[in-house]
Tab-separated table of C-alpha atoms in Angstrom:
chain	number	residue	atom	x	y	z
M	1	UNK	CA	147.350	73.678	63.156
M	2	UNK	CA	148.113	71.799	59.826
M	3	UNK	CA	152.167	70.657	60.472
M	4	UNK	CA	151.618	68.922	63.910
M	5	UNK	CA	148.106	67.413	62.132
M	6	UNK	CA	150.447	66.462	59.022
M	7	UNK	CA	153.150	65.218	61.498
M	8	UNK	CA	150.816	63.058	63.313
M	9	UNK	CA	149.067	61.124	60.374
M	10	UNK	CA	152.481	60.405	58.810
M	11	UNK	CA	154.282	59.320	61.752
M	12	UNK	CA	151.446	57.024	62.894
M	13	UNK	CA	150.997	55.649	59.702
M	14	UNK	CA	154.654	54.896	59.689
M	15	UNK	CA	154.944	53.763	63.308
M	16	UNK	CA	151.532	51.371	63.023
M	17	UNK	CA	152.953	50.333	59.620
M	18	UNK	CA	156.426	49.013	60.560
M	19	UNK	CA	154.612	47.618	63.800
M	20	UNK	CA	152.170	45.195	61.680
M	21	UNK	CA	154.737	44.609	59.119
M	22	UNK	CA	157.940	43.236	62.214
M	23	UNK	CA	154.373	41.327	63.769
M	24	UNK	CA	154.026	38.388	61.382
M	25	UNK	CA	151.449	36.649	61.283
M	26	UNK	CA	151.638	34.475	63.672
M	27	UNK	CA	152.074	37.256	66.730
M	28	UNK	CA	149.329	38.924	68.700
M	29	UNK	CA	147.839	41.823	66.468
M	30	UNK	CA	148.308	45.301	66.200
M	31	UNK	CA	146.107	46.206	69.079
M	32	UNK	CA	147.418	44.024	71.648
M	33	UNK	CA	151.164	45.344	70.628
M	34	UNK	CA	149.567	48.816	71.752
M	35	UNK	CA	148.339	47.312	74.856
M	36	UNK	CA	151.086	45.552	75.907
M	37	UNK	CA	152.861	45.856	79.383
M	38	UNK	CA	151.998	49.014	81.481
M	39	UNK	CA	149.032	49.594	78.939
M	40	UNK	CA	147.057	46.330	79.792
M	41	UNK	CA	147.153	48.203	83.617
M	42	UNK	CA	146.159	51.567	82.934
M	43	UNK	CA	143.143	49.840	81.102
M	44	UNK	CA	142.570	47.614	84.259
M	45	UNK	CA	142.365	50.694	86.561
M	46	UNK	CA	139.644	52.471	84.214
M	47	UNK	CA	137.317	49.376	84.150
M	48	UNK	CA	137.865	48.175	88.209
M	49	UNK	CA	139.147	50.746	90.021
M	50	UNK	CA	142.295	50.901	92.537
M	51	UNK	CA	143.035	47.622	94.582
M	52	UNK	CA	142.158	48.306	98.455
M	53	UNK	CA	145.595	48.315	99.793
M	54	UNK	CA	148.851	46.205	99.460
M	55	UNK	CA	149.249	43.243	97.260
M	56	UNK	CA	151.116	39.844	98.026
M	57	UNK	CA	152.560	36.597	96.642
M	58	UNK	CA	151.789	33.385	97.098
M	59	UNK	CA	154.789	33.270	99.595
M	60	UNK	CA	153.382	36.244	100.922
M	61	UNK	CA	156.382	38.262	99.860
M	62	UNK	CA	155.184	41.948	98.842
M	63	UNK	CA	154.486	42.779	95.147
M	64	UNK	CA	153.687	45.370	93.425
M	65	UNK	CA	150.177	46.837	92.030
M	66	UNK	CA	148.354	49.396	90.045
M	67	UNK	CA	148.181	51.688	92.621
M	68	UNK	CA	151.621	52.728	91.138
M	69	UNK	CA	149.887	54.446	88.133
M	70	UNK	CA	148.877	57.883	88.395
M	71	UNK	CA	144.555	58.557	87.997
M	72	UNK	CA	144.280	61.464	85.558
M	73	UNK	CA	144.935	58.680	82.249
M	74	UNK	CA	142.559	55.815	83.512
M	75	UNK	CA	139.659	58.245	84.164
M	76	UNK	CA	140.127	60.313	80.766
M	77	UNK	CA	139.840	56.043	79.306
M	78	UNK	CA	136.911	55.644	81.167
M	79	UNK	CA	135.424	59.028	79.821
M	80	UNK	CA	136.235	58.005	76.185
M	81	UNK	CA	134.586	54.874	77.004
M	82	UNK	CA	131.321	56.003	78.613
M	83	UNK	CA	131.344	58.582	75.816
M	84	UNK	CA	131.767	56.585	72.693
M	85	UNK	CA	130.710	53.355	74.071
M	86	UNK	CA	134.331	51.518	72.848
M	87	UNK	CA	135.904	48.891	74.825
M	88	UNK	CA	138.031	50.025	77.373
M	89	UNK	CA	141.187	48.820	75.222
M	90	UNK	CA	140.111	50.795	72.195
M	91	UNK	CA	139.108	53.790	74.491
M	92	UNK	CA	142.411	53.530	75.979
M	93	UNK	CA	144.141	53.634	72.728
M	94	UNK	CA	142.085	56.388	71.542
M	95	UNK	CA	142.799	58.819	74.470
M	96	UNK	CA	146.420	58.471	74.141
M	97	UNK	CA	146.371	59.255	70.651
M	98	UNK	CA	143.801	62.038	71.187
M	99	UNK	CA	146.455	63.488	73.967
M	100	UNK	CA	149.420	63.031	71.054
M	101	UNK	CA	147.633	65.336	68.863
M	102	UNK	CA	146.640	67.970	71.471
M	103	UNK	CA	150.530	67.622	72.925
M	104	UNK	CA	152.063	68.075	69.052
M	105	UNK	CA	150.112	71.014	68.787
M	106	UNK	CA	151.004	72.835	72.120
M	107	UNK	CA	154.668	71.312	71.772
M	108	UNK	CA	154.656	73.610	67.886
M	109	UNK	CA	153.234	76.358	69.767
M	110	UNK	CA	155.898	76.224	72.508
M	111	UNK	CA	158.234	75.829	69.988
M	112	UNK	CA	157.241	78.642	67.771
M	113	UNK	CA	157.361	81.053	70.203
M	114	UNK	CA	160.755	80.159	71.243
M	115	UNK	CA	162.424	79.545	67.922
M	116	UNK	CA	160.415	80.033	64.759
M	117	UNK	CA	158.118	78.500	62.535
M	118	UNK	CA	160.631	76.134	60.725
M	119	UNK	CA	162.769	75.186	63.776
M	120	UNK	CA	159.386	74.118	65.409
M	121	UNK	CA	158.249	71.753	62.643
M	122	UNK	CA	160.720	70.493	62.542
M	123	UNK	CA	161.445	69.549	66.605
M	124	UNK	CA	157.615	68.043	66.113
M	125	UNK	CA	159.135	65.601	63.832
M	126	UNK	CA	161.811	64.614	65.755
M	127	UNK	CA	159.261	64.511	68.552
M	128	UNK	CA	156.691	62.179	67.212
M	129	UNK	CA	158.948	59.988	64.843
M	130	UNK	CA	162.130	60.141	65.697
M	131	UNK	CA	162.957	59.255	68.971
M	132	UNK	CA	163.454	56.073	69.418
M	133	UNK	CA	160.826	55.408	71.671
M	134	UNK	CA	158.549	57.857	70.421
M	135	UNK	CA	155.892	54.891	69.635
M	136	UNK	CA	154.852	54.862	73.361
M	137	UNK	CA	152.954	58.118	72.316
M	138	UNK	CA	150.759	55.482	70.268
M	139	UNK	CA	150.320	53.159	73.481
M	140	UNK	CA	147.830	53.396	76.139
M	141	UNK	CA	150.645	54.756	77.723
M	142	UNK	CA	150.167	58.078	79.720
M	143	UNK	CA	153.667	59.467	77.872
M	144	UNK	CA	151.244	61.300	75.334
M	145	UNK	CA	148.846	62.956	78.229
M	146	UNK	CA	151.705	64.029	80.367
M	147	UNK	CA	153.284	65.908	77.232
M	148	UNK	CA	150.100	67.293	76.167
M	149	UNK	CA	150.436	68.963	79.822
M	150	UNK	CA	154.085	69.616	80.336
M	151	UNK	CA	154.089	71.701	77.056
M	152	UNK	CA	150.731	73.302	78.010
M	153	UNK	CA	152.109	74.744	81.077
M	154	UNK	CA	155.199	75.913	79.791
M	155	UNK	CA	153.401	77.398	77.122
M	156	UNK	CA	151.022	79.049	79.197
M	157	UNK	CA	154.106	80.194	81.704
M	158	UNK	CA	155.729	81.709	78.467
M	159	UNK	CA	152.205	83.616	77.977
M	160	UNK	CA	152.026	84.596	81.830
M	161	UNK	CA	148.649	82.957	81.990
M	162	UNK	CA	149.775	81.932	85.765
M	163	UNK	CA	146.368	79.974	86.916
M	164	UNK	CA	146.379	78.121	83.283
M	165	UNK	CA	149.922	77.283	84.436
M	166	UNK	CA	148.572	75.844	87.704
M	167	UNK	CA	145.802	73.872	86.575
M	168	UNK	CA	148.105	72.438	83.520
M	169	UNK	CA	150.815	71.480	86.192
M	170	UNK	CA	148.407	70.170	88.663
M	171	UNK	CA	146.945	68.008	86.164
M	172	UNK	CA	150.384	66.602	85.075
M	173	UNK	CA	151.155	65.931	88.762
M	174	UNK	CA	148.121	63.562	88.648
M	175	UNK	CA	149.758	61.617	85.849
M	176	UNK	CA	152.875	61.132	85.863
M	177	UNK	CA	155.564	61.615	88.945
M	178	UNK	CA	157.946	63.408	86.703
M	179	UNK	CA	155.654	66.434	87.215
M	180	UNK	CA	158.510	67.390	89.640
M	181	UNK	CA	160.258	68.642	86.893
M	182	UNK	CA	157.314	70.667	85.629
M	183	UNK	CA	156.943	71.899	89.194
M	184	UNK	CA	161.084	73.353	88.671
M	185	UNK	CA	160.359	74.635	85.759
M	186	UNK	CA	157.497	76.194	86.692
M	187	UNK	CA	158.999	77.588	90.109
M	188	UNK	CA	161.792	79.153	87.953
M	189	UNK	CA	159.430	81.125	85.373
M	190	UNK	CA	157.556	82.417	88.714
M	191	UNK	CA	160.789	83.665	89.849
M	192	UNK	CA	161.519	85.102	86.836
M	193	UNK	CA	158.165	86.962	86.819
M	194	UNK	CA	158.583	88.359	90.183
M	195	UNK	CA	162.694	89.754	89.573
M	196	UNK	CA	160.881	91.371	86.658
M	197	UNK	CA	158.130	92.796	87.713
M	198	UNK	CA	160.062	93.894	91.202
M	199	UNK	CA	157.067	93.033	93.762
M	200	UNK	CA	154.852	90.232	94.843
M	201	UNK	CA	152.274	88.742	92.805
M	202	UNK	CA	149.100	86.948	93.701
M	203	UNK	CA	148.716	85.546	90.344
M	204	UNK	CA	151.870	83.896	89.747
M	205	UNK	CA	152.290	82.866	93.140
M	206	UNK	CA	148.611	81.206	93.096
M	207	UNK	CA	149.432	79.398	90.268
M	208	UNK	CA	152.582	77.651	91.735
M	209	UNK	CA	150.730	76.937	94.705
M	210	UNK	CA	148.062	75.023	92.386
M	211	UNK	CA	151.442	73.112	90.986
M	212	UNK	CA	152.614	71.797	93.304
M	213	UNK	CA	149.523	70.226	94.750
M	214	UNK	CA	149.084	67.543	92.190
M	215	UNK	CA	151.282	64.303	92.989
M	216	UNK	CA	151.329	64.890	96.970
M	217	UNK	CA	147.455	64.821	96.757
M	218	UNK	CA	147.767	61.058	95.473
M	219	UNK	CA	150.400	60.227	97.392
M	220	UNK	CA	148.412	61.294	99.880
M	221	UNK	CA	145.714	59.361	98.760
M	222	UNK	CA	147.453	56.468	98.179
M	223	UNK	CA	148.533	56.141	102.034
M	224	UNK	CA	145.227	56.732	103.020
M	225	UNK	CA	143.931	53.622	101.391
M	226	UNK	CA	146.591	51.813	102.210
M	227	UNK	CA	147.133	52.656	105.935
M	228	UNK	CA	150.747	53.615	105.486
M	229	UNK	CA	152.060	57.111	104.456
M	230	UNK	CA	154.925	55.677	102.366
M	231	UNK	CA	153.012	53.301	100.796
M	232	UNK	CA	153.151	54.602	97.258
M	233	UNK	CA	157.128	54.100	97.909
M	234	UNK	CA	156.490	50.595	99.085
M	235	UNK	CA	154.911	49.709	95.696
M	236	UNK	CA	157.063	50.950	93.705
M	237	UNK	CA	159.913	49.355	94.795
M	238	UNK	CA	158.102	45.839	95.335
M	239	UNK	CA	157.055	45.830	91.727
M	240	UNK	CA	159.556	47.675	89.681
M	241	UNK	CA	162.695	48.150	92.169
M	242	UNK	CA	162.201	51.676	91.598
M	243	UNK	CA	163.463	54.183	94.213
M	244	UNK	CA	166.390	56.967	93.579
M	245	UNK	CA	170.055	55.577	93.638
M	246	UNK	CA	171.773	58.942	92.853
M	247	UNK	CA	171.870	57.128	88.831
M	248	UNK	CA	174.287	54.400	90.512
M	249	UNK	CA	172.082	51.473	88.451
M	250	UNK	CA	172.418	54.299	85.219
M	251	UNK	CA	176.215	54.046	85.551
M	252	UNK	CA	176.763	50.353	86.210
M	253	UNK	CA	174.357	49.732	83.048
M	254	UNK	CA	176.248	51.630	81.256
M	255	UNK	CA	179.310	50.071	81.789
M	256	UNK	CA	177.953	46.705	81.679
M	257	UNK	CA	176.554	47.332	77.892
M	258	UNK	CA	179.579	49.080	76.212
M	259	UNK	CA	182.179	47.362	78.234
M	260	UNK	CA	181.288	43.487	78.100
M	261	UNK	CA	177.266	43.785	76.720
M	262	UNK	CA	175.809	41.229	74.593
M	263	UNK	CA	173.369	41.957	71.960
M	264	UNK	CA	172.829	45.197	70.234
M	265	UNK	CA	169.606	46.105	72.084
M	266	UNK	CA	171.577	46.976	75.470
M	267	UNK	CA	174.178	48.685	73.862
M	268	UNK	CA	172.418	51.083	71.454
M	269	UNK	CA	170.292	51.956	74.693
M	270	UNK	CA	173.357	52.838	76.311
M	271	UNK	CA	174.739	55.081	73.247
M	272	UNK	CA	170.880	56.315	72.658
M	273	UNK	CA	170.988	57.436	76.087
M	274	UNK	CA	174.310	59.006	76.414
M	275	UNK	CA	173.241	60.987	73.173
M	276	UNK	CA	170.454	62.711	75.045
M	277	UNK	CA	172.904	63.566	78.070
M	278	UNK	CA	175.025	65.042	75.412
M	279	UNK	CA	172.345	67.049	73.844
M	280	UNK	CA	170.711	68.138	76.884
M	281	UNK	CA	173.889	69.623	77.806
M	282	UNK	CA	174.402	71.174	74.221
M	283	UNK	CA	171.109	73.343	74.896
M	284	UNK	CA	172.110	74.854	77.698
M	285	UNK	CA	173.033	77.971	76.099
M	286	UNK	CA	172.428	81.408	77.405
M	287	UNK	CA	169.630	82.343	74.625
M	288	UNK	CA	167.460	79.316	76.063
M	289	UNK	CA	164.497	79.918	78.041
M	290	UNK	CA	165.292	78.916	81.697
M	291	UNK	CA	162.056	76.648	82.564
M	292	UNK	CA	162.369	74.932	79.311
M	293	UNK	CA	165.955	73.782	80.690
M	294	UNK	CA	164.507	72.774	83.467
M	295	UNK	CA	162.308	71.474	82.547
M	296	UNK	CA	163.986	69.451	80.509
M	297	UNK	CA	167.002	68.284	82.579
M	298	UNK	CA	164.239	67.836	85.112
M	299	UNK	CA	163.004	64.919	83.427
M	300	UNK	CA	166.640	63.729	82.153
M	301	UNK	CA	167.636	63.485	86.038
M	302	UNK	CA	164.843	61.735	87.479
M	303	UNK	CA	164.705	59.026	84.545
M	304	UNK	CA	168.606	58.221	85.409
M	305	UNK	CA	168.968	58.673	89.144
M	306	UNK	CA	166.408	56.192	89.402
M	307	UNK	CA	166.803	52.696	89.783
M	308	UNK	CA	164.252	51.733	87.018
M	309	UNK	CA	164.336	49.020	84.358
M	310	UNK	CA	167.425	50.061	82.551
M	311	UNK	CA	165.394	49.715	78.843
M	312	UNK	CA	162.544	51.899	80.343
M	313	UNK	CA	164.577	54.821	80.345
M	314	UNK	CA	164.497	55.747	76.747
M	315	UNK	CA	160.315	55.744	77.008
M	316	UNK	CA	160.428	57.557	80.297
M	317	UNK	CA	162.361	60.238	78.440
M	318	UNK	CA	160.196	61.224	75.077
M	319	UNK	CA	158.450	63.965	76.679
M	320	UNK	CA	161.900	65.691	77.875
M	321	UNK	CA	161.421	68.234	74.698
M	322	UNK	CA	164.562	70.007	75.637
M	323	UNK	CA	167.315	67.264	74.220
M	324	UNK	CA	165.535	67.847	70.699
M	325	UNK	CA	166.121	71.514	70.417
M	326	UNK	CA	169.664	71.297	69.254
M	327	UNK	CA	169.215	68.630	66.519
M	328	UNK	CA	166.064	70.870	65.719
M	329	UNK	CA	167.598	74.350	65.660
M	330	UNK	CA	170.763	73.065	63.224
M	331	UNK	CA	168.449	71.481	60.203
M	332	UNK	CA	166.628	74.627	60.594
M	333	UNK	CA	169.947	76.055	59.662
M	334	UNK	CA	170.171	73.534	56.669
M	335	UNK	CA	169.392	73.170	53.521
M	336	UNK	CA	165.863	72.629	52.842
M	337	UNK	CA	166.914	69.247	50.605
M	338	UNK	CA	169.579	68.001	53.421
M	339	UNK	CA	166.903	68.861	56.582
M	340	UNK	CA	164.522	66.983	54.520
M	341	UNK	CA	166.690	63.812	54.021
M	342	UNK	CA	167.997	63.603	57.531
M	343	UNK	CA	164.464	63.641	58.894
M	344	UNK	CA	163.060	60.927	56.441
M	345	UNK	CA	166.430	59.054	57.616
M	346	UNK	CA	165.885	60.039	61.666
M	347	UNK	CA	162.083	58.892	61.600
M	348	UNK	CA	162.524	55.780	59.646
M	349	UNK	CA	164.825	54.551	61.861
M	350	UNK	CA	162.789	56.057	65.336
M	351	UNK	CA	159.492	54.028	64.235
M	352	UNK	CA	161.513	50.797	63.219
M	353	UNK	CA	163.493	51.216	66.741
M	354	UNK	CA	160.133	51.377	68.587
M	355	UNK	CA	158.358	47.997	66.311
M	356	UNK	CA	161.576	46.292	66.844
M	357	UNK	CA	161.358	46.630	71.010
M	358	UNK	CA	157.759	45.744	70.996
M	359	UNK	CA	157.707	43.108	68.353
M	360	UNK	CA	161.427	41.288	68.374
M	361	UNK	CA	162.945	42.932	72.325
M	362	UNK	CA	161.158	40.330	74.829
M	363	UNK	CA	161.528	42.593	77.885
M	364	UNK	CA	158.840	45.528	79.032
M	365	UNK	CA	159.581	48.474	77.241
């Protein structure tokens, strides 16, 4: 367990020191920076609940609310908080980086198993420091939890543990809606399990069914409170003008920022993003493991066929795993001095990327 607990303390220290340092003075303080935006509502669920139904504007136009979020993160904040007796920022801070540590050491586990010792060290690196978002792990964000469970359940489907799988996938689906993808990846390693083993299983088959139950159980939920069955929908596009465009928004950002942007923020997302394309495409190779490709394009197509704040997508895309295995797998492959430099250079610039867009960017991460 020591390399992800090694990875963890240095990249926080180097993420929470960069943050304090691009501050100032003058600037609200290092917890608030972890707070801010979606984090300041995932801690306002935990202490007073779920509003009743819809919300509206003084116009009495439709806006959005926190019935948005998915439960599973609020209630593990209010557990920290009844347990330790912390405020519910603090708690909230705490349980995300609780979740980081549990989801570095299932993601070197995953890793291990599918690449070696070295190769998987190393992708925990890149994981925690270098993207360039990867300081959303640090937020009360629920980025950290929904790893933590993504890489459980493939890590249990590698294993065949099939109701481990369930219960890991089921609990993702209750934090995040890119569970989908876990879902895929999940209904692939099933699949694979039943061509090998030539008959039907009640195991494997059990577990999927547990899967898939997750997010449709708060949806569910959600339009029961409400009083409409697409109300979950309704939110999300009142709020956040999120709902799937077939990436149409993805591609006119795109040519928006390289072709006439201003300001390097929009354009290095663009570049940043089109990177990950490239690499998730780059490890689809026939010695990959199927439902970690899934997996993994899973969450690449539902962050860029949505129609989601374009700056978002870089955060909504940190627990992907898959678009790190190339860069991973090749400084494996170096030498020991250059793997060592290119990290030091990769995470440097990952944690000043992330205190940059939360200290310096004005716009919700």
């Amino acid at each position: 367990m020591w390399p992800p607990l090694a990875v963890y303390a240095v990249t926080t220290a180097l993420h929470l020191a960069l943050l304090s340092a691009m501050a100032g003075p003058d600037g609200p303080g290092l917890r608030d920076r972890l707070l801010s935006w979606d984090g300041k509502l995932y801690v306002d669920i935990a202490a007073n609940g779920y509003p009743d139904g819809y919300t509206y504007a003084a116009d009495g136009s439709l806006t959005g609310n926190n019935l948005a979020f998915f439960p599973l993160y609020p209630l593990l904040i209010r557990v920290v908080h009844t347990c330790t007796g912390l405020s519910y920022e603090l708690a909230g801070i705490v349980t995300a980086h609780l979740a980081l540590i549990a989801a570095l050491i299932v993601a070197q586990c995953l890793l291990t198993r599918l690449y070696g010792r070295r190769t998987a060290v190393i992708g925990t690196v890149l994981l925690a420091g270098a993207q360039p978002m990867a300081v959303a792990f640090l937020m009360s964000y629920s980025e950290s939890l929904f790893l933590a469970l993504a890489a459980g359940t493939l890590l249990a489907a590698h294993r065949r543990a099939w109701l481990t799988v369930g219960t890991l996938a089921l609990l993702a689906g209750l934090t995040r809606p890119a569970a989908a993808a876990v879902v895929a990846a999940l209904t692939v390693a099933v699949a694979l399990e039943l061509l090998r083993e030539r008959r039907l299983r009640a195991r494997p088959l059990a577990g999927l069914a547990l899967a898939c139950a997750g997010t449709p159980l708060y949806l569910w939920w959600v339009g029961a409170r409400v009083g409409d069955p697409a109300a979950w929908f309704t939110i999300q596009e009142a709020g956040w003008g999120t709902h799937w465009d077939n990436g149409t928004a993805f591609l006119d950002f795109l040519g928006d920022s390289l072709g006439r942007g201003e300001g390097w923020v929009p354009v290095s997302t663009a570049v940043l993003l089109l990177g990950m394309v490239c690499a998730t495409v780059v490890a689809w190779r026939r010695d990959a493991w199927p439902p970690l490709l899934v997996h993994g394009t899973g969450i690449l197509v539902l962050t860029l066929c949505q129609s989601n704040y374009s700056h978002s997508k870089l955060r909504l895309l940190v627990p992907g795993l898959l678009f790190l295995v190339p860069a991973a797998k090749a400084l494996a492959r170096a030498r020991p001095r250059t793997a060592v430099i290119v990290l030091a250079a990769a995470t440097f610039f990952g944690c000043w990327y992330g205190a940059y867009m939360l200290t310096i960017w004005r716009y919700a991460i």
